[in-house]
PDB file of C-alpha atoms in Angstrom:
ATOM      1  CA  MET A   1     185.758 -14.509  45.191  1.00 93.00           C
ATOM      2  CA  LEU A   2     185.948 -14.292  48.957  1.00 95.00           C
ATOM      3  CA  LEU A   3     189.012 -16.049  50.401  1.00 96.00           C
ATOM      4  CA  ARG A   4     188.735 -14.763  53.974  1.00 95.00           C
ATOM      5  CA  GLU A   5     185.536 -13.636  55.678  1.00 94.00           C
ATOM      6  CA  ARG A   6     185.371 -10.824  58.204  1.00 93.00           C
ATOM      7  CA  GLU A   7     184.767 -12.060  61.751  1.00 88.00           C
ATOM      8  CA  LEU A   8     183.656 -10.083  64.743  1.00 88.00           C
ATOM      9  CA  ALA A   9     186.950  -8.984  66.331  1.00 87.00           C
ATOM     10  CA  ILE A  10     187.804 -10.883  69.509  1.00 88.00           C
ATOM     11  CA  GLU A  11     188.469  -7.549  71.303  1.00 91.00           C
ATOM     12  CA  LEU A  12     184.980  -6.350  70.429  1.00 93.00           C
ATOM     13  CA  ARG A  13     183.347  -9.671  71.440  1.00 94.00           C
ATOM     14  CA  ILE A  14     185.123  -9.586  74.825  1.00 95.00           C
ATOM     15  CA  LEU A  15     184.260  -5.937  75.457  1.00 96.00           C
ATOM     16  CA  GLN A  16     180.579  -6.684  74.645  1.00 96.00           C
ATOM     17  CA  ALA A  17     180.655  -9.665  77.030  1.00 96.00           C
ATOM     18  CA  LEU A  18     182.183  -7.569  79.783  1.00 96.00           C
ATOM     19  CA  LYS A  19     179.599  -4.759  79.357  1.00 96.00           C
ATOM     20  CA  GLY A  20     177.294  -4.879  82.359  1.00 95.00           C
ATOM     21  CA  ARG A  21     179.642  -7.274  84.231  1.00 96.00           C
ATOM     22  CA  LEU A  22     182.484  -4.829  84.767  1.00 94.00           C
ATOM     23  CA  LEU A  23     182.540  -1.125  85.683  1.00 93.00           C
ATOM     24  CA  PHE A  24     183.502   0.514  82.463  1.00 94.00           C
ATOM     25  CA  SER A  25     185.790   3.542  82.554  1.00 93.00           C
ATOM     26  CA  PRO A  26     185.219   6.378  80.011  1.00 94.00           C
ATOM     27  CA  GLU A  27     188.217   5.020  78.091  1.00 93.00           C
ATOM     28  CA  MET A  28     186.651   1.494  77.919  1.00 93.00           C
ATOM     29  CA  GLU A  29     183.295   2.994  76.820  1.00 95.00           C
ATOM     30  CA  ARG A  30     185.105   4.900  74.100  1.00 93.00           C
ATOM     31  CA  GLN A  31     186.978   1.769  73.008  1.00 93.00           C
ATOM     32  CA  LEU A  32     183.733  -0.218  72.766  1.00 95.00           C
ATOM     33  CA  TRP A  33     181.947   2.541  70.846  1.00 94.00           C
ATOM     34  CA  ASN A  34     184.896   2.904  68.430  1.00 92.00           C
ATOM     35  CA  SER A  35     185.089  -0.819  67.895  1.00 93.00           C
ATOM     36  CA  GLU A  36     181.373  -1.179  67.221  1.00 95.00           C
ATOM     37  CA  SER A  37     181.390   1.856  64.906  1.00 94.00           C
ATOM     38  CA  GLY A  38     184.402   0.547  63.032  1.00 93.00           C
ATOM     39  CA  GLN A  39     182.814  -2.828  62.624  1.00 95.00           C
ATOM     40  CA  MET A  40     179.673  -1.245  61.141  1.00 95.00           C
ATOM     41  CA  GLY A  41     181.743   0.651  58.623  1.00 96.00           C
ATOM     42  CA  GLU A  42     183.689  -2.416  57.599  1.00 96.00           C
ATOM     43  CA  ARG A  43     180.461  -4.416  57.172  1.00 96.00           C
ATOM     44  CA  ALA A  44     179.022  -1.676  54.990  1.00 96.00           C
ATOM     45  CA  PHE A  45     182.225  -1.734  52.875  1.00 97.00           C
ATOM     46  CA  ASP A  46     181.958  -5.540  52.576  1.00 97.00           C
ATOM     47  CA  CYS A  47     178.374  -5.329  51.329  1.00 96.00           C
ATOM     48  CA  ILE A  48     179.505  -3.165  48.421  1.00 96.00           C
ATOM     49  CA  GLY A  49     182.473  -5.381  47.672  1.00 95.00           C
ATOM     50  CA  ALA A  50     180.301  -8.474  47.700  1.00 95.00           C
ATOM     51  CA  GLU A  51     178.454  -7.171  44.626  1.00 94.00           C
ATOM     52  CA  TYR A  52     181.657  -7.906  42.671  1.00 91.00           C
ATOM     53  CA  GLU A  53     182.015 -11.496  43.858  1.00 89.00           C
ATOM     54  CA  ASN A  54     182.797 -12.771  40.365  1.00 89.00           C
ATOM     55  CA  ASP A  55     185.238 -10.031  39.513  1.00 91.00           C
ATOM     56  CA  LEU A  56     187.599  -9.562  42.493  1.00 93.00           C
ATOM     57  CA  VAL A  57     189.567 -11.731  44.908  1.00 95.00           C
ATOM     58  CA  ARG A  58     188.713 -10.467  48.364  1.00 97.00           C
ATOM     59  CA  MET A  59     190.317 -10.960  51.800  1.00 97.00           C
ATOM     60  CA  ASN A  60     189.255  -9.310  55.063  1.00 96.00           C
ATOM     61  CA  ASP A  61     190.840  -8.789  58.438  1.00 93.00           C
ATOM     62  CA  LEU A  62     194.374  -9.931  57.672  1.00 95.00           C
ATOM     63  CA  VAL A  63     197.126  -9.507  60.288  1.00 94.00           C
ATOM     64  CA  LEU A  64     200.510  -9.575  58.532  1.00 95.00           C
ATOM     65  CA  SER A  65     204.064  -9.364  59.861  1.00 93.00           C
ATOM     66  CA  ALA A  66     207.449  -8.655  58.351  1.00 94.00           C
ATOM     67  CA  ASP A  67     210.805  -7.784  59.953  1.00 91.00           C
ATOM     68  CA  GLY A  68     209.209  -7.709  63.436  1.00 89.00           C
ATOM     69  CA  LYS A  69     206.556  -5.193  62.329  1.00 92.00           C
ATOM     70  CA  LEU A  70     202.838  -5.952  62.401  1.00 92.00           C
ATOM     71  CA  CYS A  71     199.892  -4.459  60.518  1.00 92.00           C
ATOM     72  CA  GLN A  72     196.161  -5.094  60.554  1.00 92.00           C
ATOM     73  CA  VAL A  73     194.580  -4.997  57.085  1.00 95.00           C
ATOM     74  CA  ASP A  74     190.869  -4.081  56.911  1.00 95.00           C
ATOM     75  CA  ALA A  75     190.492  -5.380  53.375  1.00 97.00           C
ATOM     76  CA  LEU A  76     192.783  -6.597  50.627  1.00 97.00           C
ATOM     77  CA  TYR A  77     191.491  -7.060  47.044  1.00 97.00           C
ATOM     78  CA  ILE A  78     193.255  -8.452  43.979  1.00 95.00           C
ATOM     79  CA  CYS A  79     192.320  -7.580  40.437  1.00 93.00           C
ATOM     80  CA  ASP A  80     194.335  -8.295  37.284  1.00 91.00           C
ATOM     81  CA  GLY A  81     197.622  -8.846  39.154  1.00 92.00           C
ATOM     82  CA  VAL A  82     197.310  -5.676  41.272  1.00 94.00           C
ATOM     83  CA  LEU A  83     196.836  -5.626  45.068  1.00 97.00           C
ATOM     84  CA  TYR A  84     194.442  -3.043  46.510  1.00 97.00           C
ATOM     85  CA  LEU A  85     194.953  -2.316  50.174  1.00 98.00           C
ATOM     86  CA  PHE A  86     191.959  -0.706  51.936  1.00 98.00           C
ATOM     87  CA  GLU A  87     191.784   1.055  55.314  1.00 96.00           C
ATOM     88  CA  VAL A  88     188.144   1.612  56.244  1.00 96.00           C
ATOM     89  CA  LYS A  89     187.031   4.439  58.538  1.00 95.00           C
ATOM     90  CA  ASN A  90     183.536   5.055  59.842  1.00 94.00           C
ATOM     91  CA  TRP A  91     184.251   8.551  61.016  1.00 91.00           C
ATOM     92  CA  THR A  92     181.789  11.388  61.207  1.00 88.00           C
ATOM     93  CA  GLY A  93     182.394  15.114  61.351  1.00 88.00           C
ATOM     94  CA  ALA A  94     184.740  17.523  59.555  1.00 89.00           C
ATOM     95  CA  PHE A  95     188.461  17.015  59.074  1.00 89.00           C
ATOM     96  CA  ARG A  96     191.170  19.110  57.481  1.00 91.00           C
ATOM     97  CA  LEU A  97     194.096  17.898  55.364  1.00 91.00           C
ATOM     98  CA  ASN A  98     197.250  19.697  54.396  1.00 89.00           C
ATOM     99  CA  ASN A  99     199.400  18.162  51.649  1.00 87.00           C
ATOM    100  CA  GLY A 100     197.972  14.730  52.275  1.00 84.00           C
ATOM    101  CA  GLU A 101     198.265  14.856  56.071  1.00 87.00           C
ATOM    102  CA  PHE A 102     195.320  15.017  58.502  1.00 89.00           C
ATOM    103  CA  LEU A 103     195.591  17.928  60.930  1.00 85.00           C
ATOM    104  CA  GLY A 104     194.668  17.862  64.612  1.00 73.00           C
ATOM    105  CA  GLY A 105     194.347  14.095  65.030  1.00 66.00           C
ATOM    106  CA  SER A 106     196.424  11.807  67.209  1.00 65.00           C
ATOM    107  CA  ALA A 107     197.464   9.676  64.224  1.00 78.00           C
ATOM    108  CA  CYS A 108     197.181  10.298  60.483  1.00 87.00           C
ATOM    109  CA  PRO A 109     195.266   7.462  58.820  1.00 91.00           C
ATOM    110  CA  LEU A 110     197.127   7.981  55.567  1.00 93.00           C
ATOM    111  CA  ALA A 111     200.431   7.538  57.382  1.00 91.00           C
ATOM    112  CA  GLN A 112     199.130   4.374  59.020  1.00 92.00           C
ATOM    113  CA  LEU A 113     197.918   3.086  55.649  1.00 94.00           C
ATOM    114  CA  ASN A 114     201.309   3.826  54.033  1.00 94.00           C
ATOM    115  CA  ARG A 115     202.981   1.909  56.928  1.00 95.00           C
ATOM    116  CA  SER A 116     200.678  -1.093  56.230  1.00 96.00           C
ATOM    117  CA  ARG A 117     201.555  -0.891  52.538  1.00 97.00           C
ATOM    118  CA  LYS A 118     205.321  -1.068  53.298  1.00 96.00           C
ATOM    119  CA  ILE A 119     204.822  -4.110  55.521  1.00 97.00           C
ATOM    120  CA  LEU A 120     202.645  -5.765  52.844  1.00 97.00           C
ATOM    121  CA  GLU A 121     205.317  -5.122  50.238  1.00 97.00           C
ATOM    122  CA  ARG A 122     207.930  -6.643  52.560  1.00 96.00           C
ATOM    123  CA  VAL A 123     205.707  -9.734  53.002  1.00 97.00           C
ATOM    124  CA  LEU A 124     205.524  -9.981  49.232  1.00 97.00           C
ATOM    125  CA  TRP A 125     209.280  -9.627  48.918  1.00 97.00           C
ATOM    126  CA  ASN A 126     209.760 -12.435  51.467  1.00 95.00           C
ATOM    127  CA  LEU A 127     207.453 -14.623  49.347  1.00 96.00           C
ATOM    128  CA  ARG A 128     209.490 -13.709  46.234  1.00 96.00           C
ATOM    129  CA  ILE A 129     206.394 -12.164  44.654  1.00 95.00           C
ATOM    130  CA  SER A 130     206.542  -8.977  42.626  1.00 95.00           C
ATOM    131  CA  VAL A 131     203.156  -7.266  42.150  1.00 96.00           C
ATOM    132  CA  PRO A 132     202.123  -3.589  42.423  1.00 96.00           C
ATOM    133  CA  VAL A 133     200.296  -2.454  45.544  1.00 97.00           C
ATOM    134  CA  GLU A 134     197.769   0.374  45.514  1.00 97.00           C
ATOM    135  CA  MET A 135     196.199   1.766  48.671  1.00 97.00           C
ATOM    136  CA  ARG A 136     192.927   3.480  49.377  1.00 97.00           C
ATOM    137  CA  LEU A 137     191.629   5.143  52.538  1.00 97.00           C
ATOM    138  CA  VAL A 138     187.839   4.691  52.536  1.00 97.00           C
ATOM    139  CA  PHE A 139     185.382   6.768  54.576  1.00 96.00           C
ATOM    140  CA  MET A 140     182.033   5.003  55.098  1.00 95.00           C
ATOM    141  CA  GLY A 141     180.428   7.565  57.403  1.00 89.00           C
ATOM    142  CA  PRO A 142     177.654   9.505  55.670  1.00 85.00           C
ATOM    143  CA  GLY A 143     178.361  12.734  57.535  1.00 83.00           C
ATOM    144  CA  VAL A 144     182.126  12.997  57.042  1.00 89.00           C
ATOM    145  CA  CYS A 145     183.549  16.098  55.381  1.00 90.00           C
ATOM    146  CA  LEU A 146     187.206  16.492  54.305  1.00 91.00           C
ATOM    147  CA  TYR A 147     188.649  19.951  53.707  1.00 91.00           C
ATOM    148  CA  GLY A 148     191.805  20.252  51.729  1.00 91.00           C
ATOM    149  CA  LEU A 149     191.352  16.983  49.890  1.00 91.00           C
ATOM    150  CA  ARG A 150     193.401  16.802  46.732  1.00 92.00           C
ATOM    151  CA  GLN A 151     192.580  14.803  43.616  1.00 90.00           C
ATOM    152  CA  GLU A 152     195.813  12.792  43.982  1.00 92.00           C
ATOM    153  CA  ASP A 153     195.092  11.779  47.593  1.00 93.00           C
ATOM    154  CA  PRO A 154     194.248   8.017  47.767  1.00 96.00           C
ATOM    155  CA  ILE A 155     190.941   8.608  49.487  1.00 96.00           C
ATOM    156  CA  LEU A 156     187.495   7.312  48.561  1.00 96.00           C
ATOM    157  CA  MET A 157     184.096   8.205  50.002  1.00 95.00           C
ATOM    158  CA  ALA A 158     181.392   5.542  50.306  1.00 95.00           C
ATOM    159  CA  HIS A 159     179.437   6.810  47.338  1.00 94.00           C
ATOM    160  CA  GLN A 160     182.536   6.532  45.154  1.00 95.00           C
ATOM    161  CA  LEU A 161     183.100   2.845  45.801  1.00 96.00           C
ATOM    162  CA  PRO A 162     180.694   1.408  43.212  1.00 94.00           C
ATOM    163  CA  LYS A 163     182.326   3.520  40.428  1.00 95.00           C
ATOM    164  CA  PHE A 164     185.789   2.483  41.662  1.00 95.00           C
ATOM    165  CA  PHE A 165     184.878  -1.253  41.655  1.00 94.00           C
ATOM    166  CA  GLU A 166     183.200  -0.982  38.292  1.00 92.00           C
ATOM    167  CA  GLY A 167     186.464   0.365  36.866  1.00 91.00           C
ATOM    168  CA  LEU A 168     188.287  -2.679  38.271  1.00 89.00           C
ATOM    169  CA  ARG A 169     185.641  -4.978  36.808  1.00 87.00           C
ATOM    170  CA  ARG A 170     186.169  -3.539  33.335  1.00 84.00           C
ATOM    171  CA  GLN A 171     189.934  -3.873  33.472  1.00 79.00           C
ATOM    172  CA  ASN A 172     189.645  -7.462  34.742  1.00 71.00           C
ATOM    173  CA  ARG A 173     187.948  -8.570  31.542  1.00 67.00           C
ATOM    174  CA  ARG A 174     185.040  -9.917  33.633  1.00 65.00           C
ATOM    175  CA  PHE A 175     186.757 -13.018  34.994  1.00 80.00           C
ATOM    176  CA  ILE A 176     189.108 -13.754  37.876  1.00 89.00           C
ATOM    177  CA  GLN A 177     192.558 -14.949  36.912  1.00 89.00           C
ATOM    178  CA  ARG A 178     193.931 -18.117  38.479  1.00 92.00           C
ATOM    179  CA  SER A 179     197.162 -16.330  39.394  1.00 93.00           C
ATOM    180  CA  ASP A 180     195.165 -13.785  41.469  1.00 94.00           C
ATOM    181  CA  ILE A 181     193.491 -16.618  43.417  1.00 95.00           C
ATOM    182  CA  GLN A 182     196.863 -18.281  44.063  1.00 96.00           C
ATOM    183  CA  LEU A 183     198.324 -14.982  45.272  1.00 96.00           C
ATOM    184  CA  GLY A 184     195.354 -14.452  47.630  1.00 96.00           C
ATOM    185  CA  GLU A 185     195.698 -17.972  49.023  1.00 97.00           C
ATOM    186  CA  ARG A 186     199.378 -17.399  49.827  1.00 97.00           C
ATOM    187  CA  LEU A 187     198.602 -14.140  51.614  1.00 97.00           C
ATOM    188  CA  VAL A 188     195.819 -15.756  53.657  1.00 97.00           C
ATOM    189  CA  GLN A 189     198.372 -18.353  54.759  1.00 96.00           C
ATOM    190  CA  CYS A 190     200.509 -15.508  56.093  1.00 96.00           C
ATOM    191  CA  HIS A 191     197.711 -14.323  58.396  1.00 95.00           C
ATOM    192  CA  ILE A 192     198.631 -14.243  62.087  1.00 92.00           C
ATOM    193  CA  ALA A 193     195.684 -15.612  64.034  1.00 85.00           C
ATOM    194  CA  ASP A 194     196.926 -14.605  67.521  1.00 78.00           C
ATOM    195  CA  ASN A 195     197.351 -10.818  67.378  1.00 73.00           C
ATOM    196  CA  PRO A 196     199.815  -9.874  70.142  1.00 68.00           C
ATOM    197  CA  TYR A 197     198.649  -6.223  70.100  1.00 66.00           C
ATOM    198  CA  ARG A 198     195.115  -6.777  71.310  1.00 74.00           C
ATOM    199  CA  LYS A 199     193.985  -4.091  73.745  1.00 81.00           C
ATOM    200  CA  LEU A 200     191.822  -5.568  76.491  1.00 86.00           C
ATOM    201  CA  PRO A 201     191.030  -4.313  79.977  1.00 88.00           C
ATOM    202  CA  PRO A 202     192.263  -6.396  82.913  1.00 91.00           C
ATOM    203  CA  TYR A 203     189.600  -8.667  84.407  1.00 93.00           C
ATOM    204  CA  SER A 204     189.289 -11.896  86.383  1.00 93.00           C
ATOM    205  CA  SER A 205     186.584 -14.193  87.756  1.00 90.00           C
ATOM    206  CA  LYS A 206     186.652 -12.113  90.947  1.00 92.00           C
ATOM    207  CA  THR A 207     186.084  -8.796  89.261  1.00 94.00           C
ATOM    208  CA  VAL A 208     183.457  -9.833  86.654  1.00 96.00           C
ATOM    209  CA  ALA A 209     179.879  -9.815  87.878  1.00 95.00           C
ATOM    210  CA  SER A 210     177.727 -12.923  87.511  1.00 95.00           C
ATOM    211  CA  GLY A 211     174.173 -13.093  86.193  1.00 96.00           C
ATOM    212  CA  ILE A 212     172.469 -13.446  82.824  1.00 97.00           C
ATOM    213  CA  MET A 213     172.689 -10.179  80.934  1.00 97.00           C
ATOM    214  CA  CYS A 214     170.123  -8.783  78.514  1.00 96.00           C
ATOM    215  CA  PRO A 215     171.658  -8.932  75.005  1.00 95.00           C
ATOM    216  CA  ASN A 216     170.213  -5.505  74.181  1.00 95.00           C
ATOM    217  CA  CYS A 217     170.943  -3.212  77.145  1.00 94.00           C
ATOM    218  CA  ARG A 218     173.330  -5.438  79.162  1.00 95.00           C
ATOM    219  CA  VAL A 219     171.515  -5.305  82.508  1.00 95.00           C
ATOM    220  CA  ALA A 220     170.846  -8.373  84.596  1.00 95.00           C
ATOM    221  CA  MET A 221     167.682 -10.319  83.630  1.00 96.00           C
ATOM    222  CA  ARG A 222     165.141 -11.653  86.132  1.00 96.00           C
ATOM    223  CA  PRO A 223     162.725 -14.622  86.213  1.00 94.00           C
ATOM    224  CA  TYR A 224     159.548 -14.352  84.211  1.00 93.00           C
ATOM    225  CA  HIS A 225     157.260 -17.415  84.527  1.00 87.00           C
ATOM    226  CA  ALA A 226     158.761 -20.862  84.773  1.00 89.00           C
ATOM    227  CA  LYS A 227     160.613 -21.071  81.476  1.00 93.00           C
ATOM    228  CA  ASN A 228     161.476 -17.411  80.687  1.00 96.00           C
ATOM    229  CA  LEU A 229     163.613 -14.528  81.797  1.00 97.00           C
ATOM    230  CA  ILE A 230     162.874 -10.864  81.241  1.00 96.00           C
ATOM    231  CA  CYS A 231     164.867  -7.609  81.179  1.00 95.00           C
ATOM    232  CA  GLY A 232     163.485  -5.060  83.578  1.00 92.00           C
ATOM    233  CA  ASP A 233     164.752  -2.210  81.457  1.00 94.00           C
ATOM    234  CA  CYS A 234     163.770  -2.941  77.835  1.00 95.00           C
ATOM    235  CA  GLY A 235     161.302  -5.794  78.384  1.00 95.00           C
ATOM    236  CA  PHE A 236     163.295  -8.305  76.330  1.00 96.00           C
ATOM    237  CA  ASN A 237     161.800 -11.775  76.961  1.00 96.00           C
ATOM    238  CA  GLU A 238     163.741 -14.976  76.380  1.00 96.00           C
ATOM    239  CA  LEU A 239     163.503 -18.706  77.075  1.00 96.00           C
ATOM    240  CA  LYS A 240     165.833 -19.812  79.853  1.00 96.00           C
ATOM    241  CA  LYS A 241     167.493 -22.392  77.612  1.00 94.00           C
ATOM    242  CA  ASN A 242     168.419 -19.658  75.112  1.00 96.00           C
ATOM    243  CA  SER A 243     169.639 -17.368  77.935  1.00 96.00           C
ATOM    244  CA  LEU A 244     171.764 -20.173  79.303  1.00 96.00           C
ATOM    245  CA  ARG A 245     173.285 -20.869  75.864  1.00 95.00           C
ATOM    246  CA  ARG A 246     174.310 -17.198  75.605  1.00 96.00           C
ATOM    247  CA  SER A 247     175.702 -17.130  79.110  1.00 96.00           C
ATOM    248  CA  ILE A 248     177.831 -20.251  78.593  1.00 95.00           C
ATOM    249  CA  ALA A 249     179.174 -18.725  75.375  1.00 94.00           C
ATOM    250  CA  GLU A 250     180.183 -15.587  77.278  1.00 96.00           C
ATOM    251  CA  LEU A 251     181.812 -17.640  80.024  1.00 95.00           C
ATOM    252  CA  ASP A 252     183.808 -19.625  77.413  1.00 94.00           C
ATOM    253  CA  LEU A 253     184.835 -16.382  75.697  1.00 94.00           C
ATOM    254  CA  LEU A 254     185.980 -14.585  78.839  1.00 95.00           C
ATOM    255  CA  PHE A 255     187.692 -17.587  80.462  1.00 94.00           C
ATOM    256  CA  PRO A 256     188.693 -19.942  77.656  1.00 90.00           C
ATOM    257  CA  LEU A 257     191.270 -21.844  79.707  1.00 87.00           C
ATOM    258  CA  GLU A 258     188.841 -22.820  82.464  1.00 87.00           C
ATOM    259  CA  LYS A 259     186.825 -26.030  82.206  1.00 85.00           C
ATOM    260  CA  GLN A 260     183.227 -25.100  82.836  1.00 83.00           C
ATOM    261  CA  ARG A 261     181.379 -27.426  85.194  1.00 89.00           C
ATOM    262  CA  VAL A 262     177.731 -27.452  86.230  1.00 93.00           C
ATOM    263  CA  HIS A 263     178.342 -25.765  89.572  1.00 93.00           C
ATOM    264  CA  GLN A 264     180.465 -22.978  88.064  1.00 93.00           C
ATOM    265  CA  ILE A 265     177.854 -22.294  85.350  1.00 95.00           C
ATOM    266  CA  TYR A 266     175.077 -22.337  87.955  1.00 96.00           C
ATOM    267  CA  GLN A 267     176.980 -19.684  89.956  1.00 95.00           C
ATOM    268  CA  TRP A 268     177.745 -17.701  86.790  1.00 96.00           C
ATOM    269  CA  CYS A 269     174.032 -17.526  86.051  1.00 96.00           C
ATOM    270  CA  ASP A 270     173.173 -16.527  89.607  1.00 95.00           C
ATOM    271  CA  GLY A 271     170.954 -19.572  89.958  1.00 95.00           C
ATOM    272  CA  LEU A 272     168.463 -18.306  87.390  1.00 95.00           C
ATOM    273  CA  VAL A 273     168.493 -21.642  85.602  1.00 95.00           C
ATOM    274  CA  SER A 274     168.363 -25.111  87.118  1.00 94.00           C
ATOM    275  CA  LYS A 275     171.294 -27.462  87.268  1.00 93.00           C
ATOM    276  CA  ARG A 276     169.183 -29.969  85.341  1.00 93.00           C
ATOM    277  CA  LEU A 277     168.903 -27.582  82.435  1.00 94.00           C
ATOM    278  CA  ILE A 278     172.664 -26.885  82.618  1.00 94.00           C
ATOM    279  CA  HIS A 279     173.361 -30.626  82.504  1.00 92.00           C
ATOM    280  CA  LYS A 280     171.148 -30.913  79.449  1.00 91.00           C
ATOM    281  CA  GLN A 281     172.779 -27.966  77.711  1.00 89.00           C
ATOM    282  CA  LEU A 282     176.299 -29.215  78.357  1.00 88.00           C
ATOM    283  CA  GLY A 283     175.318 -32.620  76.998  1.00 82.00           C
ATOM    284  CA  SER A 284     174.070 -31.006  73.811  1.00 74.00           C
ATOM    285  CA  LYS A 285     177.175 -28.899  73.486  1.00 64.00           C
ATOM    286  CA  GLU A 286     179.525 -31.912  73.848  1.00 59.00           C
ATOM    287  CA  SER A 287     177.472 -33.878  71.349  1.00 49.00           C
ATOM    288  CA  ALA A 288     177.673 -31.052  68.838  1.00 53.00           C
ATOM    289  CA  GLN A 289     181.450 -30.748  69.293  1.00 54.00           C
ATOM    290  CA  ARG A 290     181.887 -34.495  68.754  1.00 36.00           C
ATOM    291  CA  ASN A 291     179.917 -34.247  65.484  1.00 44.00           C
ATOM    292  CA  GLU A 292     181.942 -31.287  64.144  1.00 43.00           C
TER     293      GLU A 292
END
């Protein structure tokens, strides 16, 4: 049972919207690549977990806080009164461990996972809930190699996940307990929607370039016939009304506090779409919001 879906991280969405509109430093490029790679690994993990929909209570992307400390939880599963805390990595390459510690890295993922476990246990204590918490560090990258890995280290490789979840299914007597669902619902209520530790580059309406960007290669598109735009790099062809819808969504994402008017949107799109089409699109958007 899925209690909280995984959403595309707001940091990743903003970085993707800024790509092509802002001069990216090597650090920003690395942050975008890491975010996209991490999202791919988490989605692959979710696909395996979804096969056990009727056996496990699942929650994704929880941000929890206790005693002024914050942790981001990639995935949290409940089975037969036990919480399973997962940290998902999509790393590639070879890594060496020594007595459960990763060598040569800037931060040990097992230490980070243990920190998250302590914060989760404190959240449970504040809720007056006493349940065991187990943690697993999961590597989804197909090319990862770990030297010095011990049998007692709480680490799983992607190919080990089905066997691990099958073991949970057998111990859960093939049905989800109501108490597990109630526990999951209480933890979802503890989720902090506005993460204060988001890492975003500084930008403003003066530093962000206008135009309609290709969704594939993030270069400015140009007119192609009366109703279409085309990317000069990859040849992606799109109706202007669809391009406009994407561009308005990016504008709302990057500047959520600004009320978007026809003239501002026209400038944002570099005049590639008519004000009449913008009027029509805004009318459709407002109508959809009223009907939500």
